[in-house]
PDB file of C-alpha atoms in Angstrom:
ATOM      1  CA  LYS A  22      86.140 115.454  61.937  1.00  0.00           C
ATOM      2  CA  MET A  23      86.489 112.562  64.390  1.00  0.00           C
ATOM      3  CA  LYS A  24      88.432 109.544  63.146  1.00  0.00           C
ATOM      4  CA  PRO A  25      86.448 106.243  62.961  1.00  0.00           C
ATOM      5  CA  GLU A  26      88.847 104.438  65.316  1.00  0.00           C
ATOM      6  CA  TYR A  27      88.301 107.110  67.987  1.00  0.00           C
ATOM      7  CA  MET A  28      84.548 106.763  67.612  1.00  0.00           C
ATOM      8  CA  VAL A  29      84.731 102.958  67.902  1.00  0.00           C
ATOM      9  CA  MET A  30      86.943 103.061  71.002  1.00  0.00           C
ATOM     10  CA  GLY A  31      84.735 105.754  72.535  1.00  0.00           C
ATOM     11  CA  ILE A  32      81.677 103.518  72.119  1.00  0.00           C
ATOM     12  CA  VAL A  33      83.605 100.551  73.603  1.00  0.00           C
ATOM     13  CA  PHE A  34      84.539 102.594  76.675  1.00  0.00           C
ATOM     14  CA  ILE A  35      80.965 103.892  77.051  1.00  0.00           C
ATOM     15  CA  LEU A  36      79.613 100.311  76.984  1.00  0.00           C
ATOM     16  CA  GLN A  37      82.289  99.096  79.400  1.00  0.00           C
ATOM     17  CA  THR A  38      81.744 101.939  81.860  1.00  0.00           C
ATOM     18  CA  THR A  39      77.931 101.771  81.737  1.00  0.00           C
ATOM     19  CA  VAL A  40      77.764  97.996  82.198  1.00  0.00           C
ATOM     20  CA  GLY A  41      80.458  98.121  84.883  1.00  0.00           C
ATOM     21  CA  ILE A  42      78.668 100.772  86.927  1.00  0.00           C
ATOM     22  CA  LEU A  43      75.316  98.939  86.630  1.00  0.00           C
ATOM     23  CA  VAL A  44      76.550  95.509  87.721  1.00  0.00           C
ATOM     24  CA  ASN A  45      78.789  96.840  90.500  1.00  0.00           C
ATOM     25  CA  SER A  46      75.922  98.984  91.810  1.00  0.00           C
ATOM     26  CA  SER A  47      73.665  95.927  91.939  1.00  0.00           C
ATOM     27  CA  VAL A  48      76.264  93.955  93.893  1.00  0.00           C
ATOM     28  CA  LEU A  49      76.780  96.849  96.327  1.00  0.00           C
ATOM     29  CA  LEU A  50      73.010  97.218  96.718  1.00  0.00           C
ATOM     30  CA  HIS A  51      72.731  93.524  97.512  1.00  0.00           C
ATOM     31  CA  TYR A  52      75.308  93.738 100.299  1.00  0.00           C
ATOM     32  CA  LEU A  53      74.488  97.200 101.689  1.00  0.00           C
ATOM     33  CA  VAL A  54      70.678  97.214 101.802  1.00  0.00           C
ATOM     34  CA  PRO A  55      69.532  95.123 104.828  1.00  0.00           C
ATOM     35  CA  GLY A  56      66.543  93.673 103.003  1.00  0.00           C
ATOM     36  CA  PHE A  57      68.702  92.236 100.243  1.00  0.00           C
ATOM     37  CA  THR A  58      71.647  91.027 102.295  1.00  0.00           C
ATOM     38  CA  GLY A  59      71.907  87.269 102.046  1.00  0.00           C
ATOM     39  CA  LYS A  60      73.058  84.806 104.623  1.00  0.00           C
ATOM     40  CA  GLY A  61      76.699  83.932 104.795  1.00  0.00           C
ATOM     41  CA  LEU A  62      79.955  84.595 106.512  1.00  0.00           C
ATOM     42  CA  LYS A  63      80.272  88.184 107.735  1.00  0.00           C
ATOM     43  CA  LEU A  64      83.986  88.361 106.942  1.00  0.00           C
ATOM     44  CA  LYS A  65      83.492  87.175 103.374  1.00  0.00           C
ATOM     45  CA  THR A  66      80.710  89.746 102.942  1.00  0.00           C
ATOM     46  CA  LEU A  67      83.040  92.480 104.242  1.00  0.00           C
ATOM     47  CA  ILE A  68      85.770  91.507 101.770  1.00  0.00           C
ATOM     48  CA  VAL A  69      83.299  91.439  98.852  1.00  0.00           C
ATOM     49  CA  LYS A  70      82.027  94.919  99.826  1.00  0.00           C
ATOM     50  CA  HIS A  71      85.555  96.340  99.718  1.00  0.00           C
ATOM     51  CA  LEU A  72      86.268  94.525  96.440  1.00  0.00           C
ATOM     52  CA  THR A  73      83.100  95.836  94.770  1.00  0.00           C
ATOM     53  CA  LEU A  74      83.674  99.400  95.986  1.00  0.00           C
ATOM     54  CA  ALA A  75      87.261  99.300  94.673  1.00  0.00           C
ATOM     55  CA  ASN A  76      86.062  97.915  91.319  1.00  0.00           C
ATOM     56  CA  SER A  77      83.424 100.656  91.040  1.00  0.00           C
ATOM     57  CA  LEU A  78      85.970 103.415  91.677  1.00  0.00           C
ATOM     58  CA  SER A  79      88.382 101.773  89.250  1.00  0.00           C
ATOM     59  CA  ILE A  80      85.792 101.731  86.436  1.00  0.00           C
ATOM     60  CA  ILE A  81      84.725 105.348  87.036  1.00  0.00           C
ATOM     61  CA  SER A  82      88.248 106.782  87.337  1.00  0.00           C
ATOM     62  CA  ARG A  83      89.485 104.847  84.295  1.00  0.00           C
ATOM     63  CA  GLY A  84      86.438 104.775  82.039  1.00  0.00           C
ATOM     64  CA  ILE A  85      85.027 108.318  82.190  1.00  0.00           C
ATOM     65  CA  PRO A  86      88.313 110.185  81.422  1.00  0.00           C
ATOM     66  CA  GLN A  87      89.028 107.702  78.624  1.00  0.00           C
ATOM     67  CA  ILE A  88      85.594 108.326  77.070  1.00  0.00           C
ATOM     68  CA  MET A  89      86.159 112.090  77.135  1.00  0.00           C
ATOM     69  CA  ALA A  90      89.611 111.712  75.581  1.00  0.00           C
ATOM     70  CA  GLU A  91      88.296 109.474  72.769  1.00  0.00           C
ATOM     71  CA  PHE A  92      85.626 112.008  71.856  1.00  0.00           C
ATOM     72  CA  GLY A  93      88.145 114.779  71.301  1.00  0.00           C
ATOM     73  CA  MET A  94      88.349 116.491  74.708  1.00  0.00           C
ATOM     74  CA  LYS A  95      92.127 116.284  74.810  1.00  0.00           C
ATOM     75  CA  TYR A  96      93.019 118.723  77.580  1.00  0.00           C
ATOM     76  CA  PHE A  97      89.913 118.522  79.776  1.00  0.00           C
ATOM     77  CA  LEU A  98      91.924 117.853  82.964  1.00  0.00           C
ATOM     78  CA  ASP A  99      94.384 120.244  84.578  1.00  0.00           C
ATOM     79  CA  ASP A 100      97.322 119.103  86.728  1.00  0.00           C
ATOM     80  CA  ILE A 101      95.198 118.670  89.875  1.00  0.00           C
ATOM     81  CA  GLY A 102      92.491 116.784  87.979  1.00  0.00           C
ATOM     82  CA  CYS A 103      95.040 114.410  86.446  1.00  0.00           C
ATOM     83  CA  LYS A 104      96.685 113.754  89.796  1.00  0.00           C
ATOM     84  CA  LEU A 105      93.356 112.982  91.504  1.00  0.00           C
ATOM     85  CA  VAL A 106      91.965 110.786  88.701  1.00  0.00           C
ATOM     86  CA  LEU A 107      95.084 108.631  88.287  1.00  0.00           C
ATOM     87  CA  TYR A 108      95.667 108.515  92.054  1.00  0.00           C
ATOM     88  CA  LEU A 109      92.119 107.270  92.602  1.00  0.00           C
ATOM     89  CA  TYR A 110      92.549 104.685  89.844  1.00  0.00           C
ATOM     90  CA  ARG A 111      95.854 103.362  91.187  1.00  0.00           C
ATOM     91  CA  VAL A 112      94.529 103.167  94.762  1.00  0.00           C
ATOM     92  CA  SER A 113      91.314 101.376  93.735  1.00  0.00           C
ATOM     93  CA  ARG A 114      93.255  98.999  91.498  1.00  0.00           C
ATOM     94  CA  GLY A 115      95.627  98.177  94.366  1.00  0.00           C
ATOM     95  CA  VAL A 116      92.718  97.549  96.755  1.00  0.00           C
ATOM     96  CA  SER A 117      91.050  95.339  94.117  1.00  0.00           C
ATOM     97  CA  LEU A 118      94.221  93.235  93.816  1.00  0.00           C
ATOM     98  CA  TYR A 119      94.647  93.022  97.600  1.00  0.00           C
ATOM     99  CA  THR A 120      91.020  92.089  98.339  1.00  0.00           C
ATOM    100  CA  THR A 121      90.925  89.479  95.552  1.00  0.00           C
ATOM    101  CA  CYS A 122      94.039  87.961  97.106  1.00  0.00           C
ATOM    102  CA  LEU A 123      92.458  88.151 100.569  1.00  0.00           C
ATOM    103  CA  LEU A 124      89.257  86.516  99.283  1.00  0.00           C
ATOM    104  CA  SER A 125      91.278  83.646  97.790  1.00  0.00           C
ATOM    105  CA  CYS A 126      93.259  83.132 101.009  1.00  0.00           C
ATOM    106  CA  PHE A 127      90.069  83.343 103.084  1.00  0.00           C
ATOM    107  CA  GLN A 128      88.300  80.651 101.058  1.00  0.00           C
ATOM    108  CA  ALA A 129      91.410  78.449 101.107  1.00  0.00           C
ATOM    109  CA  THR A 130      91.469  78.771 104.904  1.00  0.00           C
ATOM    110  CA  ILE A 131      87.745  77.969 105.218  1.00  0.00           C
ATOM    111  CA  ILE A 132      87.876  74.739 103.186  1.00  0.00           C
ATOM    112  CA  SER A 133      91.168  73.520 104.668  1.00  0.00           C
ATOM    113  CA  SER A 134      91.396  70.549 107.015  1.00  0.00           C
ATOM    114  CA  ASN A 135      89.689  70.721 110.417  1.00  0.00           C
ATOM    115  CA  THR A 136      92.529  69.113 112.347  1.00  0.00           C
ATOM    116  CA  THR A 137      93.652  70.729 115.607  1.00  0.00           C
ATOM    117  CA  LYS A 138      96.736  72.211 113.929  1.00  0.00           C
ATOM    118  CA  TRP A 139      94.711  73.805 111.119  1.00  0.00           C
ATOM    119  CA  MET A 140      91.944  75.012 113.445  1.00  0.00           C
ATOM    120  CA  LYS A 141      94.461  77.098 115.405  1.00  0.00           C
ATOM    121  CA  PHE A 142      95.790  78.581 112.161  1.00  0.00           C
ATOM    122  CA  LYS A 143      92.228  79.250 110.895  1.00  0.00           C
ATOM    123  CA  HIS A 144      91.308  81.119 114.057  1.00  0.00           C
ATOM    124  CA  LYS A 145      94.391  83.356 113.861  1.00  0.00           C
ATOM    125  CA  ALA A 146      94.089  83.967 110.111  1.00  0.00           C
ATOM    126  CA  ILE A 147      90.399  84.879 110.181  1.00  0.00           C
ATOM    127  CA  LYS A 148      90.974  87.122 113.216  1.00  0.00           C
ATOM    128  CA  TYR A 149      93.366  89.364 111.266  1.00  0.00           C
ATOM    129  CA  MET A 150      91.646  89.301 107.854  1.00  0.00           C
ATOM    130  CA  GLY A 151      88.953  91.841 108.786  1.00  0.00           C
ATOM    131  CA  PRO A 152      91.353  94.593 109.973  1.00  0.00           C
ATOM    132  CA  SER A 153      93.699  93.701 107.109  1.00  0.00           C
ATOM    133  CA  CYS A 154      90.902  94.300 104.596  1.00  0.00           C
ATOM    134  CA  SER A 155      90.174  97.776 105.991  1.00  0.00           C
ATOM    135  CA  PHE A 156      93.912  98.537 106.199  1.00  0.00           C
ATOM    136  CA  SER A 157      94.264  97.999 102.433  1.00  0.00           C
ATOM    137  CA  TRP A 158      92.884 101.494 101.722  1.00  0.00           C
ATOM    138  CA  PRO A 159      95.383 103.580 103.756  1.00  0.00           C
ATOM    139  CA  MET A 160      98.178 101.232 102.658  1.00  0.00           C
ATOM    140  CA  ASN A 161      97.437 101.851  98.963  1.00  0.00           C
ATOM    141  CA  LEU A 162      96.941 105.568  99.582  1.00  0.00           C
ATOM    142  CA  LEU A 163     100.524 105.673 100.872  1.00  0.00           C
ATOM    143  CA  LEU A 164     101.990 103.331  98.252  1.00  0.00           C
ATOM    144  CA  ASN A 165     100.684 105.439  95.372  1.00  0.00           C
ATOM    145  CA  VAL A 166     101.474 108.870  96.802  1.00  0.00           C
ATOM    146  CA  MET A 167     104.162 109.422  94.117  1.00  0.00           C
ATOM    147  CA  ILE A 168     101.354 109.748  91.568  1.00  0.00           C
ATOM    148  CA  LEU A 169     100.534 113.121  93.138  1.00  0.00           C
ATOM    149  CA  VAL A 170     104.088 114.280  92.385  1.00  0.00           C
ATOM    150  CA  THR A 171     104.848 112.820  88.952  1.00  0.00           C
ATOM    151  CA  VAL A 172     101.530 113.118  87.070  1.00  0.00           C
ATOM    152  CA  THR A 173     100.637 116.272  85.128  1.00  0.00           C
ATOM    153  CA  SER A 174      98.130 117.286  82.478  1.00  0.00           C
ATOM    154  CA  SER A 175      99.064 116.551  78.850  1.00  0.00           C
ATOM    155  CA  SER A 176      98.774 120.300  78.214  1.00  0.00           C
ATOM    156  CA  ASN A 177     101.597 120.936  80.694  1.00  0.00           C
ATOM    157  CA  ARG A 178     104.827 121.522  78.745  1.00  0.00           C
ATOM    158  CA  ARG A 179     107.092 121.355  81.797  1.00  0.00           C
ATOM    159  CA  ASN A 180     110.468 119.816  80.994  1.00  0.00           C
ATOM    160  CA  ALA A 181     111.182 116.321  82.287  1.00  0.00           C
ATOM    161  CA  THR A 182     113.839 113.715  81.637  1.00  0.00           C
ATOM    162  CA  LYS A 183     111.183 111.426  80.183  1.00  0.00           C
ATOM    163  CA  LYS A 184     107.413 111.401  79.978  1.00  0.00           C
ATOM    164  CA  LEU A 185     104.970 108.561  79.740  1.00  0.00           C
ATOM    165  CA  THR A 186     101.630 109.560  78.284  1.00  0.00           C
ATOM    166  CA  TYR A 187      98.233 108.151  79.269  1.00  0.00           C
ATOM    167  CA  GLY A 188      96.415 109.962  76.485  1.00  0.00           C
ATOM    168  CA  TYR A 189      94.878 112.711  78.616  1.00  0.00           C
ATOM    169  CA  CYS A 190      97.619 112.891  81.297  1.00  0.00           C
ATOM    170  CA  SER A 191     101.369 112.374  81.466  1.00  0.00           C
ATOM    171  CA  ALA A 192     103.815 111.114  84.068  1.00  0.00           C
ATOM    172  CA  SER A 193     107.311 112.511  84.335  1.00  0.00           C
ATOM    173  CA  VAL A 194     110.097 110.013  84.961  1.00  0.00           C
ATOM    174  CA  SER A 195     113.204 111.339  86.707  1.00  0.00           C
ATOM    175  CA  GLY A 196     116.667 110.082  85.952  1.00  0.00           C
ATOM    176  CA  THR A 197     117.478 109.431  89.622  1.00  0.00           C
ATOM    177  CA  ILE A 198     117.508 106.055  91.379  1.00  0.00           C
ATOM    178  CA  ALA A 199     114.324 106.996  93.274  1.00  0.00           C
ATOM    179  CA  THR A 200     112.045 106.083  90.340  1.00  0.00           C
ATOM    180  CA  PRO A 201     113.357 102.516  89.824  1.00  0.00           C
ATOM    181  CA  LEU A 202     113.277 101.907  93.604  1.00  0.00           C
ATOM    182  CA  TYR A 203     109.689 103.110  93.795  1.00  0.00           C
ATOM    183  CA  MET A 204     108.679 100.932  90.820  1.00  0.00           C
ATOM    184  CA  LEU A 205     110.423  97.986  92.490  1.00  0.00           C
ATOM    185  CA  LEU A 206     108.393  98.549  95.667  1.00  0.00           C
ATOM    186  CA  LEU A 207     105.107  98.601  93.725  1.00  0.00           C
ATOM    187  CA  SER A 208     106.120  95.518  91.762  1.00  0.00           C
ATOM    188  CA  PHE A 209     107.059  93.674  94.951  1.00  0.00           C
ATOM    189  CA  THR A 210     103.640  94.257  96.553  1.00  0.00           C
ATOM    190  CA  ASP A 211     101.866  93.199  93.335  1.00  0.00           C
ATOM    191  CA  VAL A 212     103.976  90.050  92.932  1.00  0.00           C
ATOM    192  CA  LEU A 213     103.446  89.165  96.604  1.00  0.00           C
ATOM    193  CA  CYS A 214      99.649  89.382  96.230  1.00  0.00           C
ATOM    194  CA  LEU A 215      99.693  87.461  92.939  1.00  0.00           C
ATOM    195  CA  SER A 216     101.903  84.755  94.458  1.00  0.00           C
ATOM    196  CA  LEU A 217      99.591  84.339  97.464  1.00  0.00           C
ATOM    197  CA  MET A 218      96.592  84.267  95.136  1.00  0.00           C
ATOM    198  CA  SER A 219      98.220  81.609  92.964  1.00  0.00           C
ATOM    199  CA  TRP A 220      99.177  79.511  96.001  1.00  0.00           C
ATOM    200  CA  ALA A 221      95.634  79.733  97.390  1.00  0.00           C
ATOM    201  CA  SER A 222      94.201  78.741  94.001  1.00  0.00           C
ATOM    202  CA  VAL A 223      96.427  75.674  93.694  1.00  0.00           C
ATOM    203  CA  PHE A 224      95.643  74.742  97.304  1.00  0.00           C
ATOM    204  CA  MET A 225      91.878  75.016  96.708  1.00  0.00           C
ATOM    205  CA  LEU A 226      92.094  73.027  93.476  1.00  0.00           C
ATOM    206  CA  SER A 227      93.919  70.208  95.251  1.00  0.00           C
ATOM    207  CA  ILE A 228      91.276  70.121  98.025  1.00  0.00           C
ATOM    208  CA  LEU A 229      88.395  70.126  95.511  1.00  0.00           C
ATOM    209  CA  HIS A 230      90.045  67.338  93.519  1.00  0.00           C
ATOM    210  CA  ARG A 231      90.654  65.243  96.640  1.00  0.00           C
ATOM    211  CA  HIS A 232      87.077  65.816  97.837  1.00  0.00           C
ATOM    212  CA  LYS A 233      85.651  64.838  94.443  1.00  0.00           C
ATOM    213  CA  ARG A 234      87.608  61.578  94.452  1.00  0.00           C
ATOM    214  CA  GLN A 235      86.407  60.773  97.982  1.00  0.00           C
ATOM    215  CA  VAL A 236      82.775  61.458  97.063  1.00  0.00           C
ATOM    216  CA  GLN A 237      83.033  59.304  93.926  1.00  0.00           C
ATOM    217  CA  TYR A 238      84.516  56.491  95.942  1.00  0.00           C
ATOM    218  CA  ILE A 239      81.865  56.621  98.695  1.00  0.00           C
ATOM    219  CA  HIS A 240      78.690  57.458  96.790  1.00  0.00           C
ATOM    220  CA  GLY A 241      79.479  56.648  93.180  1.00  0.00           C
ATOM    221  CA  ALA A 242      79.669  58.909  90.137  1.00  0.00           C
ATOM    222  CA  GLN A 243      75.965  59.790  90.094  1.00  0.00           C
ATOM    223  CA  HIS A 244      75.935  61.474  93.505  1.00  0.00           C
ATOM    224  CA  SER A 245      79.219  63.282  92.873  1.00  0.00           C
ATOM    225  CA  LEU A 246      77.447  65.539  90.359  1.00  0.00           C
ATOM    226  CA  ARG A 247      75.888  67.500  93.222  1.00  0.00           C
ATOM    227  CA  VAL A 248      77.953  70.570  94.067  1.00  0.00           C
ATOM    228  CA  SER A 249      78.005  71.741  97.682  1.00  0.00           C
ATOM    229  CA  PRO A 250      77.725  75.478  98.534  1.00  0.00           C
ATOM    230  CA  GLU A 251      81.332  75.439  99.769  1.00  0.00           C
ATOM    231  CA  ALA A 252      82.556  73.923  96.484  1.00  0.00           C
ATOM    232  CA  ARG A 253      80.495  76.437  94.460  1.00  0.00           C
ATOM    233  CA  ALA A 254      81.926  79.367  96.432  1.00  0.00           C
ATOM    234  CA  THR A 255      85.431  77.980  95.986  1.00  0.00           C
ATOM    235  CA  GLN A 256      84.926  77.595  92.230  1.00  0.00           C
ATOM    236  CA  THR A 257      83.693  81.204  92.016  1.00  0.00           C
ATOM    237  CA  ILE A 258      86.755  82.546  93.813  1.00  0.00           C
ATOM    238  CA  LEU A 259      89.039  80.388  91.664  1.00  0.00           C
ATOM    239  CA  ILE A 260      87.474  81.944  88.555  1.00  0.00           C
ATOM    240  CA  LEU A 261      88.020  85.443  89.970  1.00  0.00           C
ATOM    241  CA  ALA A 262      91.640  84.731  90.897  1.00  0.00           C
ATOM    242  CA  CYS A 263      92.507  83.156  87.521  1.00  0.00           C
ATOM    243  CA  THR A 264      90.797  85.968  85.615  1.00  0.00           C
ATOM    244  CA  PHE A 265      92.595  88.651  87.618  1.00  0.00           C
ATOM    245  CA  VAL A 266      95.989  87.014  87.066  1.00  0.00           C
ATOM    246  CA  THR A 267      95.296  86.694  83.320  1.00  0.00           C
ATOM    247  CA  PHE A 268      94.177  90.300  82.766  1.00  0.00           C
ATOM    248  CA  TYR A 269      96.885  91.652  85.070  1.00  0.00           C
ATOM    249  CA  SER A 270      99.650  89.687  83.308  1.00  0.00           C
ATOM    250  CA  ILE A 271      98.637  90.802  79.809  1.00  0.00           C
ATOM    251  CA  SER A 272      98.243  94.411  80.953  1.00  0.00           C
ATOM    252  CA  SER A 273     101.629  94.350  82.734  1.00  0.00           C
ATOM    253  CA  ILE A 274     103.387  93.014  79.620  1.00  0.00           C
ATOM    254  CA  MET A 275     101.929  95.856  77.554  1.00  0.00           C
ATOM    255  CA  VAL A 276     102.835  98.467  80.185  1.00  0.00           C
ATOM    256  CA  LEU A 277     106.402  97.082  80.267  1.00  0.00           C
ATOM    257  CA  TYR A 278     106.512  97.254  76.464  1.00  0.00           C
ATOM    258  CA  SER A 279     105.419 100.896  76.626  1.00  0.00           C
ATOM    259  CA  ALA A 280     108.073 101.745  79.238  1.00  0.00           C
ATOM    260  CA  LEU A 281     110.888 100.023  77.304  1.00  0.00           C
ATOM    261  CA  PHE A 282     110.083 101.329  73.834  1.00  0.00           C
ATOM    262  CA  GLY A 283     109.139 104.900  74.635  1.00  0.00           C
ATOM    263  CA  ASN A 284     105.746 106.527  74.451  1.00  0.00           C
ATOM    264  CA  PRO A 285     103.245 103.958  73.155  1.00  0.00           C
ATOM    265  CA  GLY A 286     100.833 104.511  70.300  1.00  0.00           C
ATOM    266  CA  LEU A 287      97.184 105.265  70.917  1.00  0.00           C
ATOM    267  CA  TRP A 288      96.177 101.670  70.173  1.00  0.00           C
ATOM    268  CA  VAL A 289      98.456 100.386  72.969  1.00  0.00           C
ATOM    269  CA  ILE A 290      96.981 102.851  75.486  1.00  0.00           C
ATOM    270  CA  ASN A 291      93.448 101.878  74.456  1.00  0.00           C
ATOM    271  CA  ILE A 292      94.109  98.129  74.711  1.00  0.00           C
ATOM    272  CA  ILE A 293      95.681  98.562  78.166  1.00  0.00           C
ATOM    273  CA  SER A 294      92.663 100.618  79.284  1.00  0.00           C
ATOM    274  CA  VAL A 295      90.181  98.030  77.952  1.00  0.00           C
ATOM    275  CA  LEU A 296      92.046  95.167  79.654  1.00  0.00           C
ATOM    276  CA  GLU A 297      92.296  97.005  82.976  1.00  0.00           C
ATOM    277  CA  THR A 298      88.550  97.664  82.958  1.00  0.00           C
ATOM    278  CA  CYS A 299      87.600  94.086  82.047  1.00  0.00           C
ATOM    279  CA  TYR A 300      88.297  92.495  85.438  1.00  0.00           C
ATOM    280  CA  PRO A 301      86.142  94.868  87.581  1.00  0.00           C
ATOM    281  CA  ILE A 302      83.215  94.176  85.207  1.00  0.00           C
ATOM    282  CA  PHE A 303      83.765  90.421  84.947  1.00  0.00           C
ATOM    283  CA  CYS A 304      84.209  90.173  88.724  1.00  0.00           C
ATOM    284  CA  SER A 305      80.764  91.667  89.340  1.00  0.00           C
ATOM    285  CA  PHE A 306      79.085  89.339  86.846  1.00  0.00           C
ATOM    286  CA  VAL A 307      80.674  86.333  88.574  1.00  0.00           C
ATOM    287  CA  LEU A 308      79.544  87.556  91.995  1.00  0.00           C
ATOM    288  CA  ILE A 309      76.009  88.129  90.690  1.00  0.00           C
ATOM    289  CA  SER A 310      75.789  84.725  88.986  1.00  0.00           C
ATOM    290  CA  ASN A 311      76.963  83.040  92.186  1.00  0.00           C
ATOM    291  CA  ASN A 312      74.188  84.680  94.202  1.00  0.00           C
ATOM    292  CA  SER A 313      70.661  83.893  93.060  1.00  0.00           C
ATOM    293  CA  SER A 314      69.011  86.757  94.983  1.00  0.00           C
ATOM    294  CA  ALA A 315      71.456  89.279  93.538  1.00  0.00           C
ATOM    295  CA  SER A 316      70.787  87.874  90.062  1.00  0.00           C
ATOM    296  CA  ARG A 317      67.034  88.304  90.489  1.00  0.00           C
ATOM    297  CA  LEU A 318      67.529  91.863  91.792  1.00  0.00           C
ATOM    298  CA  TYR A 319      69.729  92.804  88.831  1.00  0.00           C
ATOM    299  CA  LEU A 320      67.351  91.317  86.251  1.00  0.00           C
ATOM    300  CA  HIS A 321      64.369  93.017  87.913  1.00  0.00           C
ATOM    301  CA  CYS A 322      66.067  96.438  87.818  1.00  0.00           C
ATOM    302  CA  TRP A 323      67.251  95.875  84.216  1.00  0.00           C
ATOM    303  CA  TRP A 324      63.841  94.938  82.793  1.00  0.00           C
ATOM    304  CA  LYS A 325      62.051  97.580  84.859  1.00  0.00           C
ATOM    305  CA  HIS A 326      63.964 100.303  83.053  1.00  0.00           C
TER     306      HIS A 326
END
């Protein structure tokens, strides 16, 4: 007989995965189908496409195996299946972090000062952002290649110095210096992206605050209530950046707790999984709410079915 807590968590993961796939599909449809593609900067659209695709893969590779595990299918993945599922999740998560960072830096560059010095920097930065966005996929494929070596199915009883369980899969941890060095490399890339994202957020907040004060001074408080498209886009990206940092920080603390105090309990694994799936879903809702045509498309498809 299935325990009530497993049933509850299974339902939570089903809701998360279903909603996540629906909203991410609507955002992708908006940007991929020519008839629905809105006006705007081509580079920003490219970054959002990569972000939404990464979020979709992250939800699928994290949510579906978790649902199956919660409903009692304990050993449904073999070694190859575990390697592919966790590899896909880690790559998509890395691309999501990188593109969110890139989106923040892009918007900070767009709203920055138009002086001659800044214009030269803008031109160079925007020139390299497009290729950099596409490069994020092969870069993360290489960074996470160790997953293909260390991850095995939970049914695999192969001896290892230490194992970290993910519920349906396990990762062996060797006692050599290679593991800490590899973890340090992954942490460095994550911290670098988070630092750039935080800097861009503070920079955008300072510009928005300065602009608001100037508008209040020139036009008075009544006219300052009107929000320009640039300010609205900046606020949207600030929300995405702050949300990502929040979910990532909480998840990282719990992962660190699990690594320090041995194999975590089921409740810790479930909470980490829920938190890691929250951002891809929330991100899509924010992108939809910021785009009126995408909102209408989503509501039309929802009520039609």
